[in-house]
Amino acid sequence: MKVLEEYYAVRKKNNVKDKGLSASIERKAAPFVNGYFTLAIVGKMSAGKSTFINAFLGNKNILPTGHFQTTCVLTKIEYSEKESIEIIYGDGHKETINGDISGKLGKLVAIEDQYSSLPVNDINKLIIKGWNKSKICDLKIVKGLEATSCREINRQLLEQYIDSHSKSKIAKEVTIKYPLQEDCEGWRIVDTPGVEAVGGIDMETMEFLTTQNEYGSNNVDAIIFLHKGTDNIEDKSINDFVKDVFKSLSEDAKKRIFFVVTNAADDTFQNIEEEYMRKAKALFVEPYGIKEERLIPVDSLMEILYHYAVEEGKDAVSLMKNQNAPDSSWDEKVWKICRSLLRDIRDTLEDANKNINNENLLAMVRDWSNFDKLRKTLNEFVKSEKTNAYNDLIQTIREDIKQCIEHKKNDIALLQKGHQAIESQKNALNNARLDMNNTFKSINRKFSREAVLERFSFIEQRINNHILASDATFKDIQRETINLYDLADEKKNTLFAQMALEFHKFVQVETSKAFFKRPDFEAIEKQATEAATQTKTETRTRTIPGTCCDDHEEYTVNVTDVDNSKKLQTFKNMSVHHIRNAYEKFKKDIIEEVEFYINKVNESLGSSIKTQQEHLKELQNTYKVSSPEQLQEMINTANKEIAVFEQFIKSLEKY
């Protein structure tokens, strides 16, 4: 990046040792240096994320598709002229596949159907840590996995999975290089494991969306929440997930959200489209401030079909008549859906008195896919973001160079005024250090581990007083749990807002990424019902009609009975177990974040003063041994350096 190279060059040429704003400049320049903006795709397992991404890329076979967990790792797709897949496994070894990659990823990282009920992600983490089968299968560990995933674990299936999945077979990272279409080249697309995927995979997604990268900026530049148009728009799991994500995002990140409804060509969706989109607007646009033009219905299969027909030179009329898939690249079930949609388009054209030909069919296929609108909206966003981000970068560079000029002017003034002026500034720095030390002590007291934990002490109190109350009903437990989580979020946000005010001179405090994972009450109630269900055999008598008189015989039946008292107590215990486990992680993450910022403040206080003190000492020593002529030469040199800086600031106008 030319402006960045020139910035570092001018600082080096003028011997600037103070770091100034260079860390912020590096962070802000990262998207331009990397050459892409990151777009994360988020949705339920059944939302059709992989199909959507394949459609977005124009190739139906890049990512594996299916109705269950297809992968349990984040998959990054980046632009490259040549196709390749790079997989990093749990033992650290890499595998790279070059050439045609269609259909190959699924064979390498997809979760086998027989293990779809296991919390695969959590198990994989333990295997990668080096835990053996006996340690993972310990009763306490299994119970912990069950509590986290809200699923009962089949012990035999768990052992079978561990036996067949060593570190060397578990994928940790997947990166796909692919020659994206021209209007996608500015993106790096990330396929996230599905919401509700067993084993905390949604937690992995949450961490990726809300944590920062090595440059100190957000991992993602934009997020698409995907929702299947044939699913309930009021689905609790996706609504809770969206709510939790929004609570964890910075205000800036919230402006980068899109909400896309898939399967828009399906009859089920089209029959209720107006009502569906009205509800989507009420649920996801208005509460979260998503721009209305970023609520977009699309159909991934229509987009895939369009690209296939155009690129393969297929006639849409002939395709519509094909009962079987046109070639082996198509799944027969998927093709039947496409053919059905083509017939729907034919009927629509007939109703409009239009010719049934290739041109008209493909035009309507493209129209129903609606991907053109999506790409246009995304690329307008990117263009705007790039412009804003670039202007911000240039302004930060300008501010840094102005600081360099002020430092040079200060050096000139000190060299002109002499030893006493330098000594006076050194004393002022010593006083500043004392003040800063007192400031740091105050910060340490206000945000100590004990002080932070005290803010959340109400959690255990509310558990004991409300959720574990002897007269608490199912509704009471759920209501009090939601209140507890909302209050915890409020306390967290207040804490970080206070830190932002206290620390603003030293470090920028971002929105907390700590995530208090909410219980899945539906799954917990299901487990509680199973635990409270008993099947017993009862003997009953029935009448058998006879010719002169009726006869009677006994028979046995299995009767299923749910002990509601036991179900409630189990539900209560499991809910509390989940809350306490989630709180332990939440508490740990909060403390780590607070300590991170406190250490940053300490570093900032120390390095800033130390750099200035060392510079003044060097300046004082130079002054002592230099003649008036030499001092004047130093002043002249500083003035020349100021002129170079000023010329560089002027040159920034061309960027």
XYZ file of C-alpha atoms in Angstrom:
655
model
C 0.000 0.000 0.000
C 1.759 3.104 -1.296
C 0.595 5.683 1.276
C 1.587 3.348 4.127
C 5.037 2.797 2.632
C 5.519 6.557 2.270
C 4.338 7.113 5.859
C 6.883 4.664 7.302
C 9.607 6.005 4.986
C 9.156 9.632 6.057
C 9.197 8.682 9.756
C 12.357 6.625 9.250
C 14.039 9.358 7.193
C 13.426 11.908 9.964
C 14.532 9.475 12.700
C 11.214 9.371 14.605
C 11.463 6.884 17.481
C 8.158 7.621 19.201
C 5.490 5.149 18.019
C 2.820 7.833 17.948
C -0.341 6.609 16.234
C 1.398 3.912 14.192
C -0.510 1.070 15.943
C -3.862 2.655 15.034
C -2.637 3.283 11.493
C -1.617 -0.368 11.100
C -5.044 -1.503 12.319
C -6.925 0.849 10.012
C -4.774 -0.104 7.025
C -5.253 -3.863 7.533
C -8.276 -4.313 5.180
C -6.389 -2.520 2.383
C -3.133 -4.396 3.030
C -4.998 -7.729 3.097
C -6.913 -6.764 -0.015
C -10.350 -7.808 1.183
C -13.251 -7.083 3.509
C -14.546 -10.050 5.511
C -18.172 -11.131 5.104
C -19.425 -13.694 7.659
C -22.450 -15.868 6.859
C -24.480 -16.876 9.931
C -27.585 -19.038 10.183
C -29.222 -22.183 11.514
C -27.970 -25.569 10.377
C -30.976 -25.879 8.080
C -30.894 -22.323 6.689
C -28.992 -23.343 3.547
C -25.768 -21.452 4.289
C -23.540 -23.653 2.172
C -25.979 -23.569 -0.767
C -26.211 -19.784 -0.409
C -22.418 -19.378 -0.459
C -22.096 -21.734 -3.425
C -24.678 -19.590 -5.252
C -22.867 -16.411 -4.251
C -19.644 -17.854 -5.677
C -21.319 -19.243 -8.794
C -20.324 -22.884 -8.171
C -22.809 -25.326 -6.624
C -20.193 -27.832 -5.428
C -17.566 -25.836 -3.511
C -19.024 -26.282 -0.021
C -20.693 -29.501 1.132
C -24.451 -29.199 1.609
C -26.830 -31.220 3.754
C -29.537 -31.146 6.416
C -27.230 -31.828 9.366
C -23.895 -30.453 10.522
C -21.758 -30.291 7.405
C -18.611 -28.875 8.992
C -17.611 -27.901 12.510
C -14.930 -25.332 11.622
C -14.958 -21.832 10.218
C -14.312 -22.013 6.478
C -12.688 -18.986 4.819
C -13.031 -18.382 1.091
C -10.601 -15.927 -0.514
C -9.947 -14.723 -4.050
C -7.236 -16.395 -6.082
C -6.714 -17.029 -9.774
C -6.160 -20.725 -9.004
C -8.379 -23.075 -6.978
C -7.084 -24.711 -3.809
C -8.106 -25.939 -0.354
C -5.771 -25.687 2.643
C -6.683 -27.589 5.809
C -4.779 -27.301 9.077
C -5.387 -30.325 11.304
C -5.309 -30.691 15.073
C -1.757 -32.026 15.128
C -0.532 -28.992 13.151
C 0.048 -30.638 9.785
C -1.324 -29.022 6.631
C -2.976 -30.567 3.626
C -3.272 -28.605 0.390
C -5.399 -29.641 -2.568
C -4.786 -27.835 -5.838
C -6.758 -27.937 -9.072
C -10.475 -28.608 -9.363
C -11.868 -28.511 -5.804
C -15.560 -29.100 -6.584
C -17.102 -31.585 -4.159
C -13.821 -32.337 -2.354
C -14.205 -30.402 0.898
C -17.141 -32.462 2.159
C -15.116 -35.661 1.969
C -12.449 -34.082 4.181
C -14.287 -32.165 6.903
C -18.012 -33.059 6.896
C -19.366 -34.660 10.076
C -20.480 -38.228 9.479
C -24.250 -38.683 9.894
C -23.900 -41.272 12.661
C -22.173 -38.680 14.894
C -24.612 -35.815 14.278
C -26.102 -36.178 17.793
C -22.719 -35.721 19.520
C -21.258 -32.385 20.666
C -18.526 -32.831 18.069
C -16.885 -29.436 18.449
C -16.340 -29.783 22.215
C -15.073 -33.352 21.810
C -12.661 -32.268 19.068
C -11.211 -29.573 21.341
C -10.485 -32.156 24.030
C -8.874 -34.533 21.527
C -6.697 -31.710 20.161
C -5.678 -30.851 23.754
C -4.297 -34.391 24.000
C -6.992 -35.966 26.174
C -7.311 -39.729 25.786
C -10.524 -41.749 25.606
C -10.699 -42.629 29.297
C -10.306 -38.982 30.322
C -12.939 -37.690 27.891
C -15.348 -40.491 28.827
C -15.028 -39.775 32.549
C -18.547 -39.410 33.987
C -17.967 -35.789 35.125
C -16.664 -34.750 31.688
C -19.558 -36.445 29.900
C -22.059 -34.751 32.225
C -20.362 -31.426 31.516
C -20.609 -32.000 27.758
C -24.277 -32.893 28.139
C -24.950 -29.734 30.152
C -23.169 -27.542 27.601
C -24.890 -29.048 24.575
C -28.236 -29.854 26.261
C -28.051 -33.300 24.659
C -27.828 -36.777 26.129
C -24.613 -38.465 24.969
C -24.540 -42.080 23.829
C -21.430 -43.426 25.579
C -20.788 -46.156 22.995
C -21.101 -43.636 20.135
C -18.744 -41.244 21.956
C -16.083 -43.948 22.349
C -16.490 -44.934 18.708
C -16.011 -41.315 17.616
C -12.859 -40.881 19.732
C -11.377 -44.140 18.396
C -11.875 -43.025 14.790
C -10.870 -39.344 15.157
C -7.293 -38.631 16.128
C -5.729 -35.130 16.121
C -4.409 -35.747 12.647
C -7.951 -36.251 11.292
C -9.639 -33.255 12.946
C -9.672 -30.057 10.894
C -8.932 -26.849 12.822
C -8.848 -24.336 9.976
C -10.061 -24.427 6.377
C -9.127 -21.870 3.724
C -10.458 -22.070 0.172
C -8.826 -20.096 -2.630
C -11.103 -19.565 -5.599
C -11.404 -17.253 -8.662
C -14.450 -15.366 -7.384
C -16.673 -13.471 -9.758
C -15.614 -9.902 -10.448
C -18.227 -8.385 -8.118
C -17.096 -10.657 -5.248
C -13.347 -10.100 -5.524
C -13.289 -7.525 -2.701
C -14.695 -10.011 -0.179
C -13.301 -12.766 1.991
C -16.323 -14.943 2.757
C -16.494 -16.953 5.991
C -18.908 -19.864 6.357
C -19.664 -20.225 10.070
C -20.874 -23.463 11.699
C -24.642 -23.382 12.133
C -26.542 -21.940 15.033
C -27.850 -24.823 17.163
C -25.096 -27.084 15.832
C -24.379 -29.534 18.625
C -21.360 -28.942 20.817
C -21.120 -25.206 21.231
C -20.465 -24.528 17.556
C -22.653 -21.457 17.857
C -20.243 -20.329 20.605
C -17.378 -20.642 18.133
C -19.343 -18.482 15.713
C -20.074 -15.927 18.441
C -16.399 -15.675 19.382
C -15.378 -15.168 15.760
C -17.981 -12.449 15.218
C -17.172 -10.508 18.367
C -13.413 -10.847 18.901
C -10.646 -8.793 17.322
C -7.878 -9.774 14.943
C -4.131 -9.224 15.271
C -4.533 -5.602 14.161
C -7.010 -4.795 16.936
C -10.000 -4.445 14.617
C -13.088 -6.679 14.293
C -12.634 -10.063 12.615
C -15.538 -9.292 10.310
C -16.478 -6.223 8.299
C -20.060 -7.317 7.591
C -22.434 -10.049 8.768
C -25.246 -11.728 6.844
C -27.848 -13.376 9.064
C -29.464 -16.057 6.933
C -33.010 -17.282 7.566
C -34.867 -19.899 5.547
C -38.057 -18.456 4.089
C -39.962 -21.710 4.696
C -39.037 -21.704 8.418
C -40.806 -19.845 11.188
C -39.549 -16.232 11.148
C -40.244 -16.094 14.893
C -37.951 -19.087 15.575
C -36.620 -18.618 19.120
C -33.094 -19.963 18.585
C -32.205 -17.609 15.721
C -33.892 -14.659 17.447
C -31.964 -15.300 20.668
C -28.737 -15.693 18.714
C -29.250 -12.413 16.821
C -30.064 -10.705 20.109
C -26.921 -12.064 21.784
C -24.716 -11.113 18.835
C -26.053 -7.556 18.815
C -25.389 -7.182 22.527
C -21.763 -8.141 21.953
C -21.089 -5.993 18.871
C -19.693 -2.480 18.925
C -21.953 0.342 17.729
C -19.878 0.561 14.557
C -20.202 -3.174 13.862
C -23.989 -3.004 14.241
C -24.092 -0.776 11.172
C -22.642 -3.613 9.084
C -25.504 -6.106 9.320
C -27.575 -7.657 6.527
C -30.570 -9.993 6.923
C -31.173 -12.363 4.006
C -34.189 -14.655 3.598
C -33.467 -17.761 1.491
C -35.791 -20.075 -0.501
C -37.656 -17.004 -1.773
C -38.893 -18.838 -4.909
C -40.594 -21.569 -2.877
C -44.412 -21.605 -3.053
C -44.639 -21.749 0.748
C -42.718 -18.473 1.046
C -44.333 -16.744 -1.920
C -47.806 -17.370 -0.499
C -46.917 -15.504 2.710
C -44.107 -13.245 1.445
C -45.713 -9.934 2.358
C -46.573 -11.026 5.911
C -43.216 -12.778 6.312
C -41.189 -9.727 5.310
C -43.347 -7.497 7.514
C -42.539 -9.715 10.507
C -38.850 -9.852 9.531
C -38.798 -6.058 9.446
C -40.407 -5.878 12.888
C -38.071 -8.503 14.375
C -34.727 -7.690 12.779
C -34.774 -4.325 11.049
C -36.497 -1.951 13.439
C -35.175 -3.251 16.829
C -31.551 -3.406 15.672
C -31.407 -0.465 13.317
C -30.616 -2.561 10.223
C -31.219 -0.498 7.105
C -34.416 -1.647 5.397
C -32.690 -2.119 2.021
C -30.477 -4.729 3.723
C -33.460 -7.034 4.333
C -33.350 -9.071 1.112
C -35.135 -12.252 -0.041
C -33.087 -14.496 -2.368
C -33.255 -17.991 -3.843
C -29.914 -19.814 -3.943
C -31.047 -22.663 -6.216
C -32.348 -20.206 -8.827
C -28.949 -18.458 -8.818
C -27.092 -21.780 -9.131
C -29.408 -22.901 -11.930
C -28.894 -19.637 -13.823
C -25.086 -19.907 -13.697
C -25.230 -23.572 -14.689
C -27.452 -22.898 -17.725
C -25.392 -19.920 -18.932
C -21.931 -21.389 -18.319
C -22.789 -24.836 -19.716
C -24.832 -23.424 -22.614
C -27.959 -25.339 -21.587
C -31.429 -24.535 -22.934
C -33.776 -23.737 -20.016
C -36.825 -25.207 -21.840
C -35.016 -28.540 -22.277
C -33.854 -28.476 -18.665
C -37.422 -27.954 -17.500
C -38.488 -31.112 -19.374
C -35.629 -33.246 -17.973
C -37.047 -35.583 -15.346
C -33.539 -36.708 -14.392
C -30.603 -34.511 -13.438
C -28.803 -33.217 -16.559
C -25.403 -34.518 -15.410
C -23.588 -36.125 -12.456
C -22.756 -32.774 -10.836
C -26.387 -32.480 -9.703
C -28.004 -34.234 -6.752
C -31.273 -35.808 -7.952
C -33.325 -34.364 -5.066
C -31.943 -30.878 -5.661
C -32.628 -31.179 -9.378
C -36.282 -32.095 -8.730
C -36.680 -28.876 -6.743
C -35.058 -26.850 -9.555
C -37.280 -28.480 -12.169
C -40.359 -27.756 -10.064
C -39.309 -24.103 -9.801
C -38.801 -23.940 -13.574
C -42.344 -25.209 -14.068
C -43.593 -22.515 -11.667
C -41.794 -19.933 -13.791
C -43.356 -21.402 -16.934
C -46.813 -21.035 -15.360
C -46.046 -17.436 -14.391
C -44.945 -16.636 -17.960
C -48.079 -18.249 -19.381
C -50.281 -16.197 -17.027
C -48.517 -13.089 -18.331
C -49.010 -14.185 -21.977
C -45.241 -14.382 -22.562
C -43.417 -16.888 -24.754
C -41.971 -19.967 -23.074
C -38.427 -19.760 -24.410
C -34.891 -19.948 -23.074
C -34.456 -16.186 -22.875
C -37.649 -15.539 -20.910
C -37.162 -18.511 -18.598
C -33.591 -17.502 -17.695
C -34.579 -13.847 -17.243
C -37.186 -14.874 -14.686
C -34.811 -17.383 -13.040
C -32.363 -14.504 -12.499
C -35.165 -12.255 -11.298
C -36.402 -14.844 -8.783
C -32.873 -15.482 -7.506
C -32.556 -11.751 -6.571
C -28.789 -12.149 -6.121
C -28.178 -9.132 -8.358
C -29.870 -6.921 -5.773
C -27.932 -8.566 -2.946
C -24.569 -8.125 -4.681
C -25.385 -4.527 -5.585
C -26.327 -3.730 -1.970
C -23.203 -5.443 -0.633
C -20.877 -3.756 -3.090
C -22.388 -0.322 -2.482
C -21.730 -0.965 1.200
C -18.131 -2.015 0.485
C -17.529 1.013 -1.695
C -18.867 3.319 0.987
C -16.975 1.521 3.758
C -13.733 1.533 1.805
C -14.078 5.250 1.152
C -14.860 6.022 4.797
C -12.168 3.689 6.113
C -9.581 5.074 3.709
C -10.405 8.680 4.619
C -10.139 7.753 8.297
C -6.747 6.127 7.667
C -5.438 9.203 5.832
C -6.705 11.482 8.622
C -4.957 9.364 11.280
C -1.692 9.467 9.284
C -2.095 13.251 9.008
C -2.607 13.551 12.795
C 0.453 11.393 13.498
C 2.683 13.483 11.235
C 1.375 16.686 12.856
C 2.437 15.236 16.220
C 5.888 14.564 14.743
C 6.074 18.227 13.643
C 5.096 19.425 17.130
C 7.836 17.237 18.664
C 10.416 18.684 16.246
C 9.297 22.227 17.058
C 9.611 21.426 20.760
C 13.181 20.171 20.167
C 14.055 23.415 18.369
C 12.646 25.499 21.249
C 14.610 23.484 23.830
C 17.862 23.762 21.847
C 17.357 27.533 21.597
C 16.469 28.049 25.283
C 19.163 25.735 26.625
C 19.879 23.498 29.607
C 17.376 25.055 32.018
C 14.442 24.577 29.626
C 15.375 20.918 29.083
C 15.699 20.346 32.824
C 12.337 22.010 33.421
C 10.659 19.695 30.920
C 12.327 16.668 32.526
C 10.927 17.702 35.913
C 7.484 18.142 34.362
C 7.738 14.602 32.986
C 8.690 13.250 36.415
C 5.642 14.942 37.909
C 3.536 13.545 35.078
C 4.871 10.055 35.870
C 3.857 10.453 39.532
C 0.398 11.615 38.485
C 0.088 8.710 36.085
C 1.188 6.234 38.758
C -1.539 7.576 41.035
C -3.999 7.323 38.144
C -2.970 3.706 37.571
C -3.384 2.857 41.265
C -6.867 4.363 41.187
C -7.733 2.355 38.058
C -6.434 -0.816 39.681
C -8.681 -0.253 42.699
C -11.812 0.562 40.693
C -11.395 -2.361 38.316
C -9.716 -4.970 40.506
C -10.763 -8.589 40.177
C -12.733 -8.327 43.430
C -14.487 -5.100 42.374
C -15.468 -6.573 39.013
C -16.793 -9.814 40.499
C -18.809 -7.853 43.066
C -20.775 -6.308 40.187
C -22.012 -9.778 39.233
C -22.581 -11.204 42.716
C -26.323 -10.777 42.168
C -26.297 -13.794 39.796
C -25.900 -16.398 42.528
C -28.334 -14.494 44.744
C -31.030 -14.480 42.048
C -30.443 -18.182 41.332
C -31.015 -19.067 44.992
C -33.837 -16.614 45.680
C -35.851 -16.941 42.481
C -34.907 -19.836 40.185
C -34.376 -22.384 42.962
C -37.396 -21.142 44.931
C -39.563 -24.050 46.064
C -42.682 -22.600 44.446
C -41.007 -21.640 41.119
C -42.920 -22.916 38.057
C -41.582 -23.563 34.546
C -42.619 -20.058 33.488
C -41.106 -18.530 36.655
C -37.759 -20.229 35.978
C -37.653 -19.096 32.354
C -38.768 -15.549 33.163
C -36.287 -15.144 36.030
C -33.469 -16.599 33.923
C -34.139 -14.114 31.111
C -34.225 -11.271 33.677
C -30.928 -12.497 35.125
C -29.246 -12.573 31.699
C -30.574 -9.143 30.747
C -29.313 -7.691 34.016
C -25.914 -9.367 33.537
C -25.637 -7.806 30.055
C -26.585 -4.420 31.477
C -23.930 -4.709 34.225
C -21.327 -5.802 31.661
C -22.094 -2.890 29.346
C -22.006 -0.406 32.252
C -18.630 -1.782 33.364
C -17.057 -1.375 29.934
C -18.629 2.050 29.403
C -17.015 3.205 32.669
C -13.679 1.708 31.595
C -13.936 3.507 28.249
C -14.343 6.842 30.089
C -11.492 6.162 32.527
C -9.070 4.730 29.952
C -9.744 6.952 26.911
C -6.443 8.847 27.260
C -4.440 5.634 27.158
C -6.313 2.969 25.192
C -9.542 2.549 23.222
C -11.903 0.191 25.080
C -14.073 -1.849 22.726
C -17.459 -3.409 23.493
C -16.957 -6.497 25.664
C -16.789 -9.774 23.756
C -17.685 -11.861 26.837
C -20.722 -13.977 25.988
C -23.130 -15.301 28.632
C -24.597 -18.298 26.795
C -28.333 -18.644 27.382
C -29.951 -22.005 28.209
C -31.820 -23.860 25.476
C -35.041 -24.292 27.469
C -36.693 -26.450 24.819
C -33.840 -28.967 24.905
C -33.680 -28.865 28.716
C -37.430 -29.463 29.033
C -37.175 -32.381 26.609
C -34.425 -33.973 28.732
C -36.350 -33.272 31.936
C -39.446 -34.939 30.446
C -37.432 -38.015 29.475
C -35.895 -38.211 32.953
C -39.329 -37.980 34.597
C -41.043 -40.475 32.292
C -41.691 -43.974 33.556
C -43.171 -46.877 31.682
C -45.009 -49.466 33.742
C -47.083 -52.532 32.929
C -50.735 -52.538 33.955
C -53.133 -55.469 33.956
C -56.562 -54.640 32.598
C -59.786 -56.561 31.941
C -61.830 -56.488 28.776
C -65.172 -57.942 27.832
C -65.469 -60.636 25.141
C -69.054 -60.928 23.780
C -70.460 -64.473 23.815
C -73.569 -66.233 22.383
C -75.348 -66.546 25.726
C -73.286 -64.395 27.995
C -70.194 -62.202 27.897
C -66.826 -63.442 29.011
C -63.908 -61.440 30.475
C -60.172 -61.708 30.017
C -57.147 -59.969 31.444
C -54.468 -58.326 29.302
C -51.373 -56.178 29.932
C -50.505 -52.759 28.502
C -47.466 -50.508 28.830
C -48.478 -47.157 30.325
C -46.239 -44.109 30.068
C -46.483 -41.718 32.992
C -44.689 -38.381 33.505
C -43.941 -37.396 37.089
C -44.540 -33.641 36.766
C -42.961 -32.887 40.121
C -39.786 -34.739 39.143
C -39.842 -33.083 35.702
C -40.005 -29.603 37.272
C -37.194 -30.359 39.710
C -35.016 -31.821 36.933
C -35.741 -28.826 34.699
C -34.833 -26.499 37.557
C -31.575 -28.321 38.359
C -30.490 -28.562 34.724
C -31.252 -24.870 34.095
C -29.220 -23.824 37.138
C -26.390 -26.165 36.147
C -26.254 -24.521 32.706
C -26.424 -20.982 34.134
C -23.606 -21.643 36.609
C -21.390 -23.270 33.961
C -22.053 -20.418 31.531
C -21.433 -17.855 34.290
C -18.041 -19.360 35.119
C -16.897 -18.855 31.521
C -18.548 -15.419 31.314
C -16.834 -14.359 34.551
C -13.448 -15.669 33.362
C -13.763 -13.833 30.024
C -14.798 -10.559 31.721
C -11.804 -10.687 34.094
C -9.410 -11.466 31.223
C -10.729 -8.511 29.200
C -10.508 -6.094 32.132
C -6.958 -7.210 32.966
C -6.002 -6.888 29.286
C -7.068 -3.233 29.226
C -5.436 -2.475 32.586
C -2.153 -3.912 31.273
C -2.565 -1.816 28.114
C -3.022 1.300 30.255
C 0.111 0.430 32.208
C 2.078 -0.114 29.000
C 0.800 3.162 27.580
C 1.696 5.090 30.727
C 5.154 3.580 30.919
C 6.200 3.650 27.268
C 5.009 7.191 26.564
C 6.855 8.740 29.528
C 9.940 6.534 29.048
C 10.297 7.473 25.364
C 10.025 11.182 26.156
C 12.500 10.943 29.061
C 15.050 9.097 26.936
C 14.695 11.687 24.186
C 15.166 14.592 26.610
C 18.219 12.919 28.145
C 19.710 12.422 24.674
C 18.908 16.040 23.786
C 20.486 17.292 27.027
C 23.701 15.311 26.487
C 23.919 16.594 22.921
C 23.405 20.157 24.117
C 26.225 19.834 26.688
C 28.884 18.747 24.169
C 27.798 20.819 21.171
C 29.158 24.183 20.075
C 26.779 27.039 19.118
C 27.485 26.260 15.460
C 26.624 22.591 15.963
C 23.434 23.489 17.821
C 22.427 25.787 14.972
C 23.078 22.990 12.502
C 20.801 20.705 14.552
C 18.095 23.391 14.518
C 18.484 23.750 10.755
C 18.198 19.965 10.349
C 15.031 19.910 12.487
C 13.534 22.693 10.352
C 14.320 20.701 7.195
C 12.647 17.635 8.725
C 9.590 19.751 9.543
C 9.521 20.887 5.909
C 9.645 17.220 4.777
C 6.757 16.370 7.113
C 4.721 19.342 5.898
C 5.348 18.365 2.291
C 4.189 14.805 3.086
C 0.985 16.142 4.694
C 0.363 18.181 1.560
C 0.924 15.085 -0.609
C -1.825 13.253 1.319
C -4.377 15.379 -0.529
C -3.830 13.255 -3.647
C -4.963 10.079 -1.861
